[in-house]
PDB file of C-alpha atoms in Angstrom:
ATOM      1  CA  UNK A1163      37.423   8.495  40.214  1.00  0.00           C
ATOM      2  CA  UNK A1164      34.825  10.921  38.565  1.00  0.00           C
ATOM      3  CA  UNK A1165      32.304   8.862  36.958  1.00  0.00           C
ATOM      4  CA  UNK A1166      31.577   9.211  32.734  1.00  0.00           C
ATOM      5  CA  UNK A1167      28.073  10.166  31.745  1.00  0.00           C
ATOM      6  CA  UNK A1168      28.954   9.682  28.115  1.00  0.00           C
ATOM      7  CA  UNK A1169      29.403  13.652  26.648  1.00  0.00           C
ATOM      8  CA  UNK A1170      29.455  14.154  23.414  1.00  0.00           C
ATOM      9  CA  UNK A1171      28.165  10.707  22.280  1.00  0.00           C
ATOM     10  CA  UNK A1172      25.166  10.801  24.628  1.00  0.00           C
ATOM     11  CA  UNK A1173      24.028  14.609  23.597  1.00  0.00           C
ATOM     12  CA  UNK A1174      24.368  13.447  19.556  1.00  0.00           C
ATOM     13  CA  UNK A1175      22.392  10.133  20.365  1.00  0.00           C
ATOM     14  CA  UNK A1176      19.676  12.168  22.070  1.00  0.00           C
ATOM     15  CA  UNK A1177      19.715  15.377  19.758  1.00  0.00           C
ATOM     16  CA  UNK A1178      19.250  12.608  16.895  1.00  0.00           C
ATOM     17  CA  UNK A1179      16.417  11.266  18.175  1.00  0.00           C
ATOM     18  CA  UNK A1180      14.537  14.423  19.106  1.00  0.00           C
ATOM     19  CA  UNK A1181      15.222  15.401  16.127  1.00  0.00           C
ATOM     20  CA  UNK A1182      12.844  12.276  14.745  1.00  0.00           C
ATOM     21  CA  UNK A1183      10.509  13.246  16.989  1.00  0.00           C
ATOM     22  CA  UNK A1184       9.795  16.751  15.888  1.00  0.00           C
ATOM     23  CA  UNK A1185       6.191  17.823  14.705  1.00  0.00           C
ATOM     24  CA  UNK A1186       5.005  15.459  17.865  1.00  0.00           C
ATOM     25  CA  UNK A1187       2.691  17.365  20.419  1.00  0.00           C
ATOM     26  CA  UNK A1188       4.420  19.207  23.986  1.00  0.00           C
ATOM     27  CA  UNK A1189       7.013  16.736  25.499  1.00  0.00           C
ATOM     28  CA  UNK A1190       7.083  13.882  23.427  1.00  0.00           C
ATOM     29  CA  UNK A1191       9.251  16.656  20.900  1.00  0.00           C
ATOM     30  CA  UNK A1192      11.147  17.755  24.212  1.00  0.00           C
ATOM     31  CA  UNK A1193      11.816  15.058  26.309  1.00  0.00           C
ATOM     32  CA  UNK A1194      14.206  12.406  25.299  1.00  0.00           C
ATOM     33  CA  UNK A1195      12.486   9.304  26.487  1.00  0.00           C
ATOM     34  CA  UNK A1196       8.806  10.229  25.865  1.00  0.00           C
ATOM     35  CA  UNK A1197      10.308  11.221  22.007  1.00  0.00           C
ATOM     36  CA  UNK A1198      11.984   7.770  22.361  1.00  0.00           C
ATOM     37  CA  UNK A1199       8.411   6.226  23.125  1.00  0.00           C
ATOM     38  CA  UNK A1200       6.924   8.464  20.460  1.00  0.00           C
ATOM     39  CA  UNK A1201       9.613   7.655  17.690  1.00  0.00           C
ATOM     40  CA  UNK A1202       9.683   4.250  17.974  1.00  0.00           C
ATOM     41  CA  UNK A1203       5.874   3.916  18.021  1.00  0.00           C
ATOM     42  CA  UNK A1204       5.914   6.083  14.485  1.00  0.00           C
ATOM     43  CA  UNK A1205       8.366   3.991  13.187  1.00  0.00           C
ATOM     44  CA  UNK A1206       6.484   0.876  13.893  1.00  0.00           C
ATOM     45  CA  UNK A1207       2.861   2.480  12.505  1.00  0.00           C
ATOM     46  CA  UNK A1208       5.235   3.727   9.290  1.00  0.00           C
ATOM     47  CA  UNK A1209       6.301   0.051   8.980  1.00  0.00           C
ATOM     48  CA  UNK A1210       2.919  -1.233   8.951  1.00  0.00           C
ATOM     49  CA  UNK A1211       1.885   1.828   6.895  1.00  0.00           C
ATOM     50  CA  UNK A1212       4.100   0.672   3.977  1.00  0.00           C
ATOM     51  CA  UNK A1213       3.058  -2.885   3.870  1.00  0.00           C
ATOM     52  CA  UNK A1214      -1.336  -1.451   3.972  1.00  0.00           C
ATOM     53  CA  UNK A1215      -0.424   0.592   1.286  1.00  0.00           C
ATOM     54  CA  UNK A1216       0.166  -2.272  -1.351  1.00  0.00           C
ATOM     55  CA  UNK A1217      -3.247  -3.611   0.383  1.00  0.00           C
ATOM     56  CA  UNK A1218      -5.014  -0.773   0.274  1.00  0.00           C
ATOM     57  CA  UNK A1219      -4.179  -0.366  -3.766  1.00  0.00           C
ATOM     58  CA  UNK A1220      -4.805  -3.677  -4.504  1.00  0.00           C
ATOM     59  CA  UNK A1221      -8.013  -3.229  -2.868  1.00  0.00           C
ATOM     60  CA  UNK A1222      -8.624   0.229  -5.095  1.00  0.00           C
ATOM     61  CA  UNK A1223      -8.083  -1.163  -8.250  1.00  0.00           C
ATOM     62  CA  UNK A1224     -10.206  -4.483  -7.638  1.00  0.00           C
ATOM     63  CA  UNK A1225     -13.042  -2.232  -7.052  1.00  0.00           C
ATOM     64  CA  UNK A1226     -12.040  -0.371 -10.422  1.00  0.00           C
ATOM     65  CA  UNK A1227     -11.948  -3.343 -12.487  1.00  0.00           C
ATOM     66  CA  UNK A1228     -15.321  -4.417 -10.579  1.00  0.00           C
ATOM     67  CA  UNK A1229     -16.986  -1.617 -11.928  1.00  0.00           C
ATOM     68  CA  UNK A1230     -15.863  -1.606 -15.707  1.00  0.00           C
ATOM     69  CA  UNK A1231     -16.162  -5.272 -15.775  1.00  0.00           C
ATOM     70  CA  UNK A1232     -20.170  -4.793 -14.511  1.00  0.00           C
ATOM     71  CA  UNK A1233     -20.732  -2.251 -17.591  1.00  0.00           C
ATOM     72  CA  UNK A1234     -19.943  -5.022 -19.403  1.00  0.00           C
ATOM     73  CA  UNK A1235     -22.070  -7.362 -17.865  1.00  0.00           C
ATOM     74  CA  UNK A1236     -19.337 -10.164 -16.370  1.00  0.00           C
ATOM     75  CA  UNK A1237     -18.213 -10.040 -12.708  1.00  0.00           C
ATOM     76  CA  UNK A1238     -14.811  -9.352 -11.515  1.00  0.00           C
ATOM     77  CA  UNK A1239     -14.111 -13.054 -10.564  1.00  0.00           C
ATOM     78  CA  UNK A1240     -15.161 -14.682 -14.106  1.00  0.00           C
ATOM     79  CA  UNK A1241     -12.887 -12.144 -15.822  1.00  0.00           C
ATOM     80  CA  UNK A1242     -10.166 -12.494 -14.404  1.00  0.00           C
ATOM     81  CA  UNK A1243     -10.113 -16.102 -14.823  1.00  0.00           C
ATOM     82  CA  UNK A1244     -11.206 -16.238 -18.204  1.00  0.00           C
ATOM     83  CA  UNK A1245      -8.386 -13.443 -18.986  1.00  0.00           C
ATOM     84  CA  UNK A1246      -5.787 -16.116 -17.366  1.00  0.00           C
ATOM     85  CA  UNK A1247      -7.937 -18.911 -19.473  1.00  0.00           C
ATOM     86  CA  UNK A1248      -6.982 -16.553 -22.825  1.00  0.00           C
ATOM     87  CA  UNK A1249      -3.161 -16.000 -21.540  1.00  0.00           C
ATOM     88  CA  UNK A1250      -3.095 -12.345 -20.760  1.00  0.00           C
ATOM     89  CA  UNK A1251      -0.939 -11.330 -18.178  1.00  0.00           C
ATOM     90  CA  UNK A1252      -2.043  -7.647 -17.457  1.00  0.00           C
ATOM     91  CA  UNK A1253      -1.683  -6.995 -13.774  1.00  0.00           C
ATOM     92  CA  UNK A1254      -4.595  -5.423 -11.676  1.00  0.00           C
ATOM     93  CA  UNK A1255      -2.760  -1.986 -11.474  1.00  0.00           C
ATOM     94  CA  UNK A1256      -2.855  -1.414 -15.620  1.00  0.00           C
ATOM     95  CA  UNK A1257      -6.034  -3.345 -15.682  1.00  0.00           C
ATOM     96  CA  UNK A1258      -7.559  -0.624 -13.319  1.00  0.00           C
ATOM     97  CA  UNK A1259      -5.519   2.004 -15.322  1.00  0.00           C
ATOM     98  CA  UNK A1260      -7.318   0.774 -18.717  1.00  0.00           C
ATOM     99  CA  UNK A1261     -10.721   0.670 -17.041  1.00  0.00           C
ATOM    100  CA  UNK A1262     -10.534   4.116 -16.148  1.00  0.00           C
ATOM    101  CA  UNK A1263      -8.477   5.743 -19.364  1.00  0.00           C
ATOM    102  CA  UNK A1264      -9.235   3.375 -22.126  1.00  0.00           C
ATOM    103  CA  UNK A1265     -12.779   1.899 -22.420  1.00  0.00           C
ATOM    104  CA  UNK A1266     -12.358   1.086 -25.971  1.00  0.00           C
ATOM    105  CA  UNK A1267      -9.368  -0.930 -25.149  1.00  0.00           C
ATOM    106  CA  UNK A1268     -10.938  -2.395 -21.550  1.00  0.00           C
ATOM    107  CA  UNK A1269     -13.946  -3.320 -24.062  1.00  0.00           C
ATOM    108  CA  UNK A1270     -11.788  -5.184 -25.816  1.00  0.00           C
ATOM    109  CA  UNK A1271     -10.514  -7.110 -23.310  1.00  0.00           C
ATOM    110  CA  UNK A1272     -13.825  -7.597 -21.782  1.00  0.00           C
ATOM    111  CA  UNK A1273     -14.623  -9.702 -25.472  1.00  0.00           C
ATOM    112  CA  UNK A1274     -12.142 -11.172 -25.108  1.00  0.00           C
ATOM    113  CA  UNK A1275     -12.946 -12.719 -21.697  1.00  0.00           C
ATOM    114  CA  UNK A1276     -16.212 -13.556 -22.619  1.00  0.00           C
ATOM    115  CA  UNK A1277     -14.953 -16.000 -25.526  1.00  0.00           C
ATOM    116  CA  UNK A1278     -12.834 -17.706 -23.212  1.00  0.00           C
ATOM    117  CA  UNK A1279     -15.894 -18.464 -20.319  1.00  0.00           C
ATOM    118  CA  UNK A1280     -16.997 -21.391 -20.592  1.00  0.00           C
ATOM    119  CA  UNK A1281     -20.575 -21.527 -21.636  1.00  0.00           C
ATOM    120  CA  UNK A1282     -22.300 -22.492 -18.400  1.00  0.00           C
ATOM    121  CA  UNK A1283     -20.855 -19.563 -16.898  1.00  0.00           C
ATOM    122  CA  UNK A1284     -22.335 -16.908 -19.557  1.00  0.00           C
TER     123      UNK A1284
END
């Protein structure tokens, strides 16, 4: 009794997954289980990747808000809890979007957090 290897399943599984692994440097694009190694480690960085994005923005638009919020002489921490004190529910992202495009209306909003600090913290 001959014994199977597998055929066409086997080549397709392989030719799939060096297929993922082209662009990768010499054998790791050639050789099926250094691509396999190479794959899954790129799938697991692209994994993480996706999830430091959302950190990474956060992170960018903080620092935006931190700098129009200085202009107007407040910190970053005292607005944003005054703006929760006076109900606004912008998110960071257009907050960082207004600070950046529309300083009238970021102004604005800046007042508007300084009438709701309490007085101490002016």
């Amino acid at each position: 009794m001959p014994r199977a290897k597998g055929g066409p399943k086997t080549r397709a599984r392989r030719k799939k997954r060096i297929k993922l692994a082209s662009g990768q440097y010499g054998g790791k694009s050639r050789l099926f289980r250094s691509a396999t190694e190479s794959v899954d480690k790129g799938l697991t960085y692209a994994y993480t990747g996706r999830k430091n994005r959302k950190r990474d923005f956060r992170q960018l638009w903080i620092a935006r808000i931190s700098a129009g919020v200085r202009a107007q002489g407040l910190t970053y921490g005292r607005f944003i809890n005054a703006l929760k004190k006076a109900n606004v529910l912008l998110d960071r992202k257009v907050l960082s979007d207004m600070a950046i495009k529309d300083s009238a209306g970021f102004e604005k909003l800046c007042g508007l957090a300084k009438q709701h600090l309490t007085p101490a913290a002016v």
